[in-house]
Short mmCIF file of C-alpha atoms in Angstrom, two decimals:
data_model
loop_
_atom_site.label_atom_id
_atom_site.label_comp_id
_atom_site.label_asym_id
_atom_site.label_seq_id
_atom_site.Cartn_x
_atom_site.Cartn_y
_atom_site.Cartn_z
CA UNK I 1 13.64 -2.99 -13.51
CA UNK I 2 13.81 0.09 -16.09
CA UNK I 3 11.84 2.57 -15.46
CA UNK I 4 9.40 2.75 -18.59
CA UNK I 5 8.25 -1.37 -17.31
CA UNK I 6 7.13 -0.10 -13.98
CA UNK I 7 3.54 0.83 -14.97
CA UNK I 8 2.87 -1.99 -17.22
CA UNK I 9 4.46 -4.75 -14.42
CA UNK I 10 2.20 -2.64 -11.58
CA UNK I 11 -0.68 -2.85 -13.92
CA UNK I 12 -0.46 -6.60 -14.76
CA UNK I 13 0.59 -7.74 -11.24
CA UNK I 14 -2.72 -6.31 -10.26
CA UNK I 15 -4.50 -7.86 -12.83
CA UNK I 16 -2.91 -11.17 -11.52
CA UNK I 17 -4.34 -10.47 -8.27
CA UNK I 18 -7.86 -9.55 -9.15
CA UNK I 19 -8.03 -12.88 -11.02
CA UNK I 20 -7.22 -14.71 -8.02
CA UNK I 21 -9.40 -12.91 -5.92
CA UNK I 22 -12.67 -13.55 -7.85
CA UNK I 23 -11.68 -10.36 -10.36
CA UNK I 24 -11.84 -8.18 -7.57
CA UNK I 25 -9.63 -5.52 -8.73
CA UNK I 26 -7.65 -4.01 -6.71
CA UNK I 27 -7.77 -0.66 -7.89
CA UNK I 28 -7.24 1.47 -4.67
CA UNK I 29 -3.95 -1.25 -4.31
CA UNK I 30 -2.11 -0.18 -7.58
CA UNK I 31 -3.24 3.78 -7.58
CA UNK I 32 -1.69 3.97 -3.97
CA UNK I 33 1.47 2.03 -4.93
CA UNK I 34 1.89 3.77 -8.23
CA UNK I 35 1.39 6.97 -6.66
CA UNK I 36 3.98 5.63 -4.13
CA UNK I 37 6.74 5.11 -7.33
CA UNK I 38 6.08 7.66 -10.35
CA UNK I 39 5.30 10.91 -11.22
CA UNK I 40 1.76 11.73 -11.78
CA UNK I 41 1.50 11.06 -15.75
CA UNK I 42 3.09 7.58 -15.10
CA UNK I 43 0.28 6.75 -11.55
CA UNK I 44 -2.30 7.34 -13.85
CA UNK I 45 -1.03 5.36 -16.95
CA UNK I 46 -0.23 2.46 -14.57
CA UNK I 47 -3.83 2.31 -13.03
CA UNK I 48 -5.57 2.78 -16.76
CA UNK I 49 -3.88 0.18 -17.80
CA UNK I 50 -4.61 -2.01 -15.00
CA UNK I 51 -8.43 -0.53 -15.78
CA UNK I 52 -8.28 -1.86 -19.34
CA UNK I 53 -6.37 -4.97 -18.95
CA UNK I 54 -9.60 -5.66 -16.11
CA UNK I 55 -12.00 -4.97 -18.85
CA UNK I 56 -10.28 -7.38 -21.65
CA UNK I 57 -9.91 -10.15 -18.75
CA UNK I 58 -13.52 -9.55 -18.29
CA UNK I 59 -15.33 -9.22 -21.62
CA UNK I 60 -12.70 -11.10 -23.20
CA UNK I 61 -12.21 -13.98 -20.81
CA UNK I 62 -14.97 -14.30 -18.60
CA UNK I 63 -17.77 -13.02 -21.00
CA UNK I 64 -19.22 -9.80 -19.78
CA UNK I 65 -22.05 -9.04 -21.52
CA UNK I 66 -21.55 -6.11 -23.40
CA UNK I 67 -25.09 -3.53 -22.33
CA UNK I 68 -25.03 -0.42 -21.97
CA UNK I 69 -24.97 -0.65 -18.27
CA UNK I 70 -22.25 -3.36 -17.93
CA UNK I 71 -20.02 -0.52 -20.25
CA UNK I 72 -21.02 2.30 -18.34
CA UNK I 73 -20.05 0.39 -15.41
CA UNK I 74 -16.68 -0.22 -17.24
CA UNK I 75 -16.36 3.39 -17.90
CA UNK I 76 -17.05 4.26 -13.90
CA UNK I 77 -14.43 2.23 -12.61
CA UNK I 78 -11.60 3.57 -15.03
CA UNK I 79 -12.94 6.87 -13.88
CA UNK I 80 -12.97 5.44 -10.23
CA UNK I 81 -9.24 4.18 -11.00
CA UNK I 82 -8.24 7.87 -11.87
CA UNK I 83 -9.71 9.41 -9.04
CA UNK I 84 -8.10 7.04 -6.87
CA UNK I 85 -4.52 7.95 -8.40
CA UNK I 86 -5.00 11.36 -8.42
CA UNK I 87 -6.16 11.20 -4.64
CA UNK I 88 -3.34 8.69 -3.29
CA UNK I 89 -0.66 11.35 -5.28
CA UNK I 90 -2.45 14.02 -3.76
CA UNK I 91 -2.08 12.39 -0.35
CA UNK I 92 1.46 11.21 -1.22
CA UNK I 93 2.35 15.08 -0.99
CA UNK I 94 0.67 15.74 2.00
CA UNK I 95 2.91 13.39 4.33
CA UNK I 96 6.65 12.59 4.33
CA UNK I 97 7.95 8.85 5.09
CA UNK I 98 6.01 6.22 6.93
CA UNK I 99 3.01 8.19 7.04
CA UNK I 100 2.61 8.25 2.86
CA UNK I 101 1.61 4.62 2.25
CA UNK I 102 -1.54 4.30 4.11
CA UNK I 103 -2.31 7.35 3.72
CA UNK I 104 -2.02 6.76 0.04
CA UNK I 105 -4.05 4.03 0.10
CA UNK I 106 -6.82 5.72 2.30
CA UNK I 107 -6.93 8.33 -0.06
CA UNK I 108 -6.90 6.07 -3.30
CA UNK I 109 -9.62 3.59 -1.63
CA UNK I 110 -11.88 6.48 -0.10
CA UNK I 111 -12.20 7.91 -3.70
CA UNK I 112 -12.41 5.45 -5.74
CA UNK I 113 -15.51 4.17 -3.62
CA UNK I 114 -16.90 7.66 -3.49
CA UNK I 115 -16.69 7.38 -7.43
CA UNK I 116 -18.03 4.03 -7.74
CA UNK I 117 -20.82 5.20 -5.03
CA UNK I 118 -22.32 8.34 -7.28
CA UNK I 119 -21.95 6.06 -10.35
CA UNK I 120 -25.24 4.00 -8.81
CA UNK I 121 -27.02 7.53 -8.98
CA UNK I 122 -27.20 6.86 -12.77
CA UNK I 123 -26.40 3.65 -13.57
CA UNK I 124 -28.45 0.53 -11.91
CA UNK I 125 -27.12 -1.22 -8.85
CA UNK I 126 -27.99 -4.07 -6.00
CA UNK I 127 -27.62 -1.61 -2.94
CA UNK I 128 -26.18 -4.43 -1.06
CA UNK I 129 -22.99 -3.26 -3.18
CA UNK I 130 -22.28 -1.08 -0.60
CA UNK I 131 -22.81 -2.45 2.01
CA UNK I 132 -20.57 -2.07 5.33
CA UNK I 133 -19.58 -5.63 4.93
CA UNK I 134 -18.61 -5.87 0.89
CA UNK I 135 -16.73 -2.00 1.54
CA UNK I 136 -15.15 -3.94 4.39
CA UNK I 137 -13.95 -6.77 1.86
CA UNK I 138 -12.98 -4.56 -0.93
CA UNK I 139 -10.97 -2.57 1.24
CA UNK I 140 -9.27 -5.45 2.50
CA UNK I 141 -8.51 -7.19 -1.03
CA UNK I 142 -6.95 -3.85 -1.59
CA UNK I 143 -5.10 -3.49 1.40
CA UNK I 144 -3.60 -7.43 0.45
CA UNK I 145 -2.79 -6.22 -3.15
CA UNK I 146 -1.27 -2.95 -1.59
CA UNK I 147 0.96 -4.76 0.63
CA UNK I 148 1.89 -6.97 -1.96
CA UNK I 149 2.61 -4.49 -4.48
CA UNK I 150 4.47 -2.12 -2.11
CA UNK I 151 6.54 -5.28 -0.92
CA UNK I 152 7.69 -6.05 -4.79
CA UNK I 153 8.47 -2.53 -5.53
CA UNK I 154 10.50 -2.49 -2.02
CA UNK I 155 12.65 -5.24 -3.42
CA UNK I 156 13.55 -3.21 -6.32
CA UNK I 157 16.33 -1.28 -5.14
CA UNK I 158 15.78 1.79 -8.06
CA UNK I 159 11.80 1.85 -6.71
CA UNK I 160 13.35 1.81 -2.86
CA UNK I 161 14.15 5.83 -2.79
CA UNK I 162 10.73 7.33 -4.56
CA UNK I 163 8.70 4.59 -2.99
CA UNK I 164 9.72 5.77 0.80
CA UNK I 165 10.35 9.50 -0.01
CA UNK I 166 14.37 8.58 1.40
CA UNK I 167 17.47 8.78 0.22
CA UNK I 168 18.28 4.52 -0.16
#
């Protein structure tokens, strides 16, 4: 696969996925695997994308309504889909070899949570959002999307070398 279709197939792939997982997206799941495969500017354009592809599938498709809070809800999870890349490339850094994909997806999944958790400080929420059980279930819908992602992009022999830090 050429390199300028990475983001866009990462992006959609997850977009597959979150449709059918009850549009769950797997946000955490494509910022640690795109952090895994390109360079910063490309992690981040691969999980916006996957951010607004999400929001056309949802206003578009499944009818959203459009209030202020359901688009300021939009507008935290693309900003919970940045923090995530920026905190799986971050961890990506950190750690050489088998150590860098969960740890990339700890990292991604830990902030975009935290950003999704001090959204509800201004924007209106069911508190049983968060709890133990549904951050339990989103963290495994990521970890299946992760896995699933990280497998594809292992069976792309140019993705192979960036995506496990070696040299084949």
């Amino acid at each position: 696969m050429p390199p300028r279709f990475v983001a866009p197939a990462l992006a959609f792939a997850a977009v597959l996925f979150s449709l059918a997982l009850a549009c769950a997206m797997p946000f955490a799941g494509l910022a640690a695997t795109a952090a895994l495969v390109l360079g910063l500017r490309g992690a981040i354009a691969a999980s916006l994308l996957g951010w607004a592809m999400n929001q056309i599938v949802g206003y578009g498709l499944l009818g959203y309504p459009v209030t202020v809070d359901s688009i300021g809800w939009g507008i935290a999870l693309g900003a919970s889909a940045a923090a995530a890349t920026l905190a799986a490339h971050g961890a990506t850094r950190a750690v050489r070899n088998a150590l860098r994909p969960p740890v990339a997806l700890l990292a991604a999944f830990a902030a975009q949570q935290f950003t999704v958790f001090a959204a509800r400080l201004v924007l209106p929420s069911n508190p049983e959002a968060f709890a133990p059980s549904v951050v339990a279930s989103l963290f495994a819908i990521n970890a299946l999307a992760f896995g699933a992602l990280f497998a594809l992009c292992l069976a792309l022999p140019n993705l192979r070398r960036p995506l496990l830090g070696t040299a084949s």
